[in-house]
Coordinates of C-alpha atoms and ligand atoms in Angstrom, one line a residue:
M123 CA 0.0 0.0 0.0
I124 CA 1.0 3.6 -0.2
V125 CA 0.4 6.4 2.3
V126 CA -0.3 9.7 0.5
L127 CA 0.5 12.6 2.8
N128 CA -1.3 15.9 3.0
H129 CA 0.0 18.7 0.8
G130 CA 2.7 20.5 2.8
A131 CA 3.1 17.8 5.5
T132 CA 6.1 18.8 7.8
E133 CA 9.2 16.7 8.2
E134 CA 8.2 16.0 11.8
T135 CA 4.8 14.6 10.6
I136 CA 6.4 12.5 7.9
N137 CA 9.0 11.1 10.4
R138 CA 6.2 10.3 12.9
I139 CA 4.2 8.3 10.3
S140 CA 7.4 6.5 9.0
E141 CA 8.2 5.5 12.6
K142 CA 4.7 4.2 13.1
L143 CA 4.9 2.1 10.0
Q144 CA 8.2 0.6 11.1
Q145 CA 6.7 -0.2 14.5
M146 CA 3.9 -2.0 12.7
G147 CA 6.6 -4.1 10.9
Y148 CA 6.5 -2.5 7.5
G149 CA 9.4 -1.4 5.3
V150 CA 9.1 2.3 4.2
H151 CA 10.2 3.9 0.9
R152 CA 9.8 7.6 0.8
S153 CA 9.1 9.4 -2.5
T154 CA 9.3 13.2 -2.3
G155 CA 7.4 14.6 -5.2
K156 CA 6.9 18.2 -6.4
K157 CA 3.4 18.4 -4.9
R158 CA 3.4 15.9 -2.1
T159 CA 5.3 13.1 -0.3
I160 CA 4.2 9.5 -0.6
L161 CA 5.4 6.7 1.6
G162 CA 5.6 3.3 -0.1
V163 CA 4.8 0.6 2.4
I164 CA 6.3 -2.8 1.9
G165 CA 4.7 -5.7 3.7
E166 CA 1.5 -7.6 4.2
R167 CA -1.8 -6.0 3.2
R168 CA -3.9 -5.3 6.3
E169 CA -7.1 -3.4 6.4
E170 CA -6.8 -2.4 10.0
A171 CA -3.3 -1.1 9.5
A172 CA -4.7 1.2 6.7
Q173 CA -7.5 2.4 9.0
T174 CA -5.0 3.2 11.8
L175 CA -2.8 5.2 9.4
E176 CA -5.7 7.0 7.8
A177 CA -6.6 8.3 11.3
M178 CA -3.2 9.8 11.8
P179 CA -2.7 13.6 11.3
G180 CA -0.9 14.4 8.1
V181 CA -2.3 11.4 6.2
E182 CA -4.5 12.2 3.2
K183 CA -5.3 8.7 2.2
V184 CA -4.0 5.1 2.1
V185 CA -4.2 3.3 -1.2
F186 CA -3.6 -0.4 -1.9
I187 CA -1.4 -0.9 -4.9
T188 CA -2.8 -3.6 -7.0
R189 CA 0.2 -4.1 -9.4
P190 CA 3.0 -6.4 -8.3
F191 CA 5.6 -3.7 -9.1
K192 CA 5.2 -1.4 -6.1
L193 CA 8.1 1.0 -6.2
A194 CA 8.6 1.0 -10.0
G195 CA 4.9 1.9 -10.6
R196 CA 3.4 5.3 -11.1
E197 CA 0.9 4.9 -8.2
F198 CA 3.8 5.1 -5.8
H199 CA 5.7 7.8 -7.7
P200 CA 3.4 9.9 -9.9
D201 CA 6.2 12.3 -11.2
N202 CA 8.8 11.1 -13.8
T203 CA 12.1 10.0 -12.2
V204 CA 14.9 12.2 -13.5
I205 CA 18.4 10.7 -13.2
E206 CA 21.2 13.2 -12.9
I207 CA 24.7 12.2 -14.0
G208 CA 27.1 15.0 -13.9
P209 CA 25.6 17.7 -16.1
V210 CA 23.2 15.3 -17.8
K211 CA 19.6 14.7 -16.8
I212 CA 17.9 11.5 -18.1
G213 CA 14.1 11.7 -18.2
A214 CA 13.8 15.5 -18.0
G215 CA 12.7 16.2 -21.6
E216 CA 16.1 16.6 -23.3
L217 CA 16.9 13.4 -25.1
V218 CA 20.2 11.6 -24.3
L219 CA 22.4 9.8 -26.8
M220 CA 24.5 6.8 -25.8
A221 CA 26.7 5.7 -28.7
G222 CA 29.8 3.7 -29.3
P223 CA 30.9 0.3 -30.5
C224 CA 29.5 -3.0 -29.2
A225 CA 32.8 -3.9 -27.7
V226 CA 36.1 -2.3 -26.5
E227 CA 38.5 -3.7 -29.1
S228 CA 41.6 -1.4 -28.9
E229 CA 42.6 2.0 -27.7
A230 CA 42.7 3.4 -31.3
Q231 CA 39.2 2.0 -32.2
L232 CA 37.8 3.3 -28.9
L233 CA 39.2 6.9 -29.1
E234 CA 38.2 7.3 -32.8
A235 CA 34.7 6.2 -32.0
A236 CA 34.5 8.3 -28.9
W237 CA 35.6 11.6 -30.5
A238 CA 33.2 11.1 -33.4
V239 CA 30.2 10.4 -31.3
K240 CA 31.0 13.3 -29.0
E241 CA 31.4 15.6 -32.0
A242 CA 28.0 14.4 -33.2
G243 CA 26.3 15.3 -29.9
A244 CA 26.3 12.1 -27.7
Q245 CA 26.7 12.6 -24.0
F246 CA 27.4 9.0 -23.2
F247 CA 30.0 6.5 -24.7
R248 CA 28.9 2.9 -24.7
A249 CA 31.2 -0.1 -25.2
G250 CA 31.4 -3.5 -23.5
A251 CA 34.6 -4.6 -21.7
Y252 CA 32.8 -7.8 -20.5
K253 CA 30.8 -9.3 -23.4
P254 CA 28.1 -11.9 -23.1
R255 CA 28.6 -13.8 -26.4
T256 CA 26.3 -16.6 -27.7
S257 CA 29.4 -18.6 -28.8
P258 CA 32.3 -19.3 -26.5
Y259 CA 34.5 -19.1 -29.6
S260 CA 33.6 -15.5 -30.3
F261 CA 35.6 -12.5 -29.0
Q262 CA 34.9 -12.3 -25.3
G263 CA 35.9 -8.7 -24.6
L264 CA 39.0 -7.2 -23.0
A265 CA 37.6 -7.3 -19.4
R266 CA 39.7 -5.2 -16.9
K267 CA 41.9 -3.8 -19.7
G268 CA 38.8 -2.7 -21.5
L269 CA 37.6 -0.9 -18.4
S270 CA 40.8 1.1 -18.1
L271 CA 40.5 2.1 -21.8
L272 CA 37.0 3.3 -21.1
E273 CA 38.4 5.4 -18.2
K274 CA 40.9 6.9 -20.7
V275 CA 38.0 7.8 -23.0
R276 CA 36.3 9.6 -20.1
R277 CA 39.5 11.4 -19.2
E278 CA 40.3 12.5 -22.7
T279 CA 36.9 13.3 -24.1
G280 CA 34.7 14.0 -21.0
L281 CA 32.1 11.6 -22.3
L282 CA 30.2 9.7 -19.6
I283 CA 30.6 5.9 -19.8
V284 CA 28.0 3.1 -20.0
T285 CA 29.3 -0.4 -19.9
E286 CA 27.9 -3.9 -19.1
V287 CA 28.4 -5.7 -15.8
M288 CA 27.9 -9.5 -16.3
D289 CA 27.9 -10.9 -12.8
Q290 CA 27.6 -10.0 -9.1
F291 CA 31.4 -10.5 -8.5
T292 CA 32.5 -7.6 -10.8
V293 CA 29.9 -5.0 -9.7
S294 CA 32.4 -2.9 -7.7
E295 CA 35.1 -3.2 -10.3
V296 CA 32.8 -2.0 -13.1
A297 CA 31.2 0.6 -10.9
E298 CA 34.6 2.3 -10.6
S299 CA 34.9 2.8 -14.3
A300 CA 31.3 3.3 -15.3
D301 CA 28.9 6.2 -14.9
I302 CA 26.0 3.8 -15.8
L303 CA 26.2 0.0 -15.3
Q304 CA 24.4 -1.9 -18.0
V305 CA 22.5 -5.1 -17.3
G306 CA 22.2 -7.0 -20.6
T307 CA 19.2 -8.8 -21.9
R308 CA 20.6 -12.2 -20.9
N309 CA 20.9 -11.1 -17.3
M310 CA 17.7 -9.2 -16.8
Q311 CA 16.5 -11.9 -14.4
N312 CA 19.9 -12.7 -12.8
F313 CA 18.6 -11.9 -9.3
Y314 CA 22.0 -12.2 -7.6
L315 CA 23.3 -9.5 -10.0
L316 CA 20.3 -7.3 -9.4
R317 CA 20.5 -7.6 -5.7
E318 CA 24.2 -6.6 -5.8
L319 CA 23.4 -3.7 -8.0
S320 CA 20.6 -2.6 -5.7
K321 CA 23.2 -1.9 -3.0
I322 CA 25.1 0.6 -5.0
R323 CA 23.9 4.1 -5.9
K324 CA 25.3 4.4 -9.4
P325 CA 22.6 4.3 -12.2
V326 CA 21.8 1.0 -13.7
L327 CA 20.5 0.6 -17.4
L328 CA 18.3 -2.4 -17.2
K329 CA 17.8 -3.9 -20.7
R330 CA 14.6 -5.8 -21.3
G331 CA 15.1 -9.6 -21.4
M332 CA 14.7 -10.9 -25.0
S333 CA 11.8 -13.0 -23.9
A334 CA 10.6 -10.9 -21.0
T335 CA 7.1 -9.5 -20.6
I336 CA 6.8 -5.9 -19.5
E337 CA 5.7 -7.1 -16.1
E338 CA 8.8 -9.3 -15.7
W339 CA 10.9 -6.4 -16.8
L340 CA 9.4 -4.0 -14.3
M341 CA 9.7 -6.7 -11.6
A342 CA 13.4 -6.9 -12.4
A343 CA 13.5 -3.1 -11.9
E344 CA 11.7 -3.6 -8.6
Y345 CA 14.6 -5.7 -7.3
L346 CA 16.9 -2.7 -7.8
L347 CA 14.5 -0.2 -6.3
S348 CA 13.5 -2.4 -3.3
G349 CA 17.2 -2.8 -2.4
G350 CA 17.5 1.0 -2.3
N351 CA 18.9 1.9 -5.8
Y352 CA 16.4 4.3 -7.3
N353 CA 18.7 5.2 -10.2
V354 CA 17.2 2.8 -12.7
I355 CA 16.9 3.4 -16.5
L356 CA 14.9 1.0 -18.6
C357 CA 16.1 0.0 -22.1
E358 CA 13.9 -1.6 -24.7
R359 CA 16.2 -3.5 -27.0
G360 CA 13.8 -5.8 -28.9
I361 CA 12.2 -9.1 -28.1
R362 CA 12.4 -12.5 -29.8
T363 CA 9.6 -13.3 -32.2
F364 CA 9.0 -15.6 -35.1
E365 CA 10.4 -13.1 -37.6
P366 CA 13.8 -14.0 -39.0
Y367 CA 14.4 -10.9 -41.2
T368 CA 15.3 -8.9 -38.2
R369 CA 17.5 -10.0 -35.2
N370 CA 14.8 -9.0 -32.8
T371 CA 11.4 -7.3 -33.0
L372 CA 11.8 -3.8 -31.5
D373 CA 8.7 -3.4 -29.3
L374 CA 8.1 0.4 -29.6
S375 CA 4.6 0.0 -28.0
A376 CA 6.5 -0.8 -24.8
V377 CA 7.7 2.8 -24.7
P378 CA 4.4 4.6 -24.1
L379 CA 3.0 1.6 -22.1
V380 CA 6.0 1.5 -19.7
K381 CA 5.8 5.2 -19.3
Q382 CA 2.1 4.9 -18.3
L383 CA 2.9 2.1 -15.8
S384 CA 6.2 3.4 -14.4
H385 CA 8.0 6.6 -13.6
L386 CA 11.4 5.4 -14.7
P387 CA 13.1 6.8 -17.8
V388 CA 13.1 4.6 -21.0
I389 CA 15.9 4.4 -23.5
V390 CA 15.5 2.6 -26.9
D391 CA 18.3 0.5 -28.5
P392 CA 17.4 0.2 -32.2
S393 CA 20.8 -1.5 -33.0
H394 CA 20.1 -4.7 -31.0
G395 CA 16.3 -4.2 -31.7
T396 CA 16.8 -4.8 -35.4
G397 CA 20.3 -6.2 -35.9
K398 CA 20.5 -4.2 -39.2
S399 CA 22.3 -0.9 -39.6
N400 CA 20.0 0.2 -42.4
L401 CA 16.9 -0.1 -40.1
V402 CA 18.5 1.9 -37.3
P403 CA 17.7 5.4 -38.6
A404 CA 14.0 4.7 -39.1
M405 CA 13.6 3.0 -35.7
S406 CA 15.5 5.8 -34.0
R407 CA 13.1 8.3 -35.4
A408 CA 10.2 6.2 -34.4
A409 CA 11.5 5.7 -30.9
V410 CA 11.9 9.5 -30.4
A411 CA 8.3 10.0 -31.7
A412 CA 7.0 7.3 -29.3
G413 CA 8.4 9.1 -26.3
A414 CA 11.7 7.5 -25.5
D415 CA 14.0 9.5 -23.2
G416 CA 17.0 8.7 -25.3
L417 CA 18.7 6.2 -27.6
M418 CA 21.5 3.7 -27.3
I419 CA 23.1 3.2 -30.7
E420 CA 26.1 1.1 -31.8
V421 CA 28.7 3.1 -33.7
H422 CA 32.0 1.7 -35.0
P423 CA 34.7 3.5 -37.0
N424 CA 34.8 0.6 -39.4
P425 CA 31.7 -1.7 -39.0
P426 CA 32.8 -4.5 -41.5
E427 CA 35.9 -5.0 -39.3
A428 CA 34.0 -4.9 -35.9
L429 CA 34.7 -7.9 -33.6
S430 CA 31.1 -8.0 -32.6
D431 CA 27.8 -6.6 -34.0
G432 CA 29.3 -5.1 -37.1
P433 CA 26.1 -5.6 -39.2
Q434 CA 24.0 -3.5 -36.9
S435 CA 26.6 -0.8 -36.3
L436 CA 26.5 2.7 -37.9
D437 CA 29.7 4.2 -39.0
T438 CA 30.6 7.6 -37.5
R439 CA 29.4 9.6 -40.5
Q440 CA 26.0 7.8 -40.5
F441 CA 25.6 8.5 -36.8
A442 CA 26.3 12.2 -37.3
G443 CA 23.7 12.3 -40.1
L444 CA 21.2 10.5 -38.0
V445 CA 21.6 12.9 -35.0
E446 CA 20.9 15.8 -37.3
E447 CA 17.7 14.1 -38.6
L448 CA 16.6 13.4 -35.0
K449 CA 16.7 17.0 -34.0
G450 CA 13.6 17.7 -36.2
V451 CA 11.7 14.7 -34.9
A452 CA 12.5 15.6 -31.3
Q453 CA 11.3 19.1 -31.8
S454 CA 8.0 18.0 -33.4
V455 CA 7.2 16.0 -30.2
G456 CA 8.2 18.7 -27.8
R457 CA 11.6 17.3 -26.9
T458 CA 15.0 18.7 -27.4
L459 CA 18.2 17.1 -28.6
Ligands
PEP800 C1 25.1 -4.7 -26.0 O1 24.6 -3.7 -25.6 O2 26.2 -4.8 -26.7 C2 24.4 -6.0 -25.6 C3 25.1 -7.1 -25.5 O3 23.1 -5.8 -25.6 P1 21.9 -6.8 -25.2 O4 22.2 -7.3 -23.8 O5 20.7 -6.0 -25.4 O6 22.0 -7.9 -26.3
MN801 MN1 26.2 -5.4 -29.2

């Protein structure tokens, strides 16, 4: 359930109600909104507890949340969550661009890609140091060495870094190099990893599992929120369907739907969503029109030579052209880029 407090409830009142909830055996998550404060109450549903609370001064009403995702849902947090990372705000209206190669391959490849995406207008550089590959014979990533190259990119270009963390054992290592830790589609329901990530405060980009329903995706986000990490960004990256012409089916209807259900920002990845570089521009435009808070796009200086995901990667010139096109789309839907 959630306890909606009166407009202008004082800190003292809020603390008194929180203490009462704790005495009753409930966990309390506070959400301070622009208009009012809401307390998310975690624990068993009890009518008499709701009645006791409703009688307390400062309480406007007690509402039972019917959806299984309590903290990720809009009922608990009616305002959009805005995640601030350095000078960048995600979810505040201005679109964010996360761009870069699938994998960290070498210093030269990384810096060339980074300067190009920065020049084109990206705020974040993406590249995996730890790579979850379908085949054990494919390039597996540069691991720790890759992370130090990403740190060099940040030092030299000022770009913020998004990179994948694959297991619970490397969370602190990746968190030292990353501004956003990415959970890949294959790990969306790795609950040990989610629990570990819930203990840190760095933002997590939670990609949708390739076979996950929207509810399963939001429940994965709930693991992060319920452990105390509220800095969660969702990323739609396509789901697996019967269609073989594309690598995945980019579910753009998920964008407005998730935004209705949840307060968390939503990013779209049209690169993994289609698997084809020539589909990326159209799906990027569509994602912006559908209300995405940003895009994650794979960009490689020389896609035919890429060690992973070359067929879906734009080259640096194509990326710069796409960003120009997106400015007009953003403007037409009341966003800026
Ligand atoms: C990636 O971003 O390179 C990646 C592996 O993504 P996903 O987990 O969506 O396949
Ligand atoms: Mn990739």
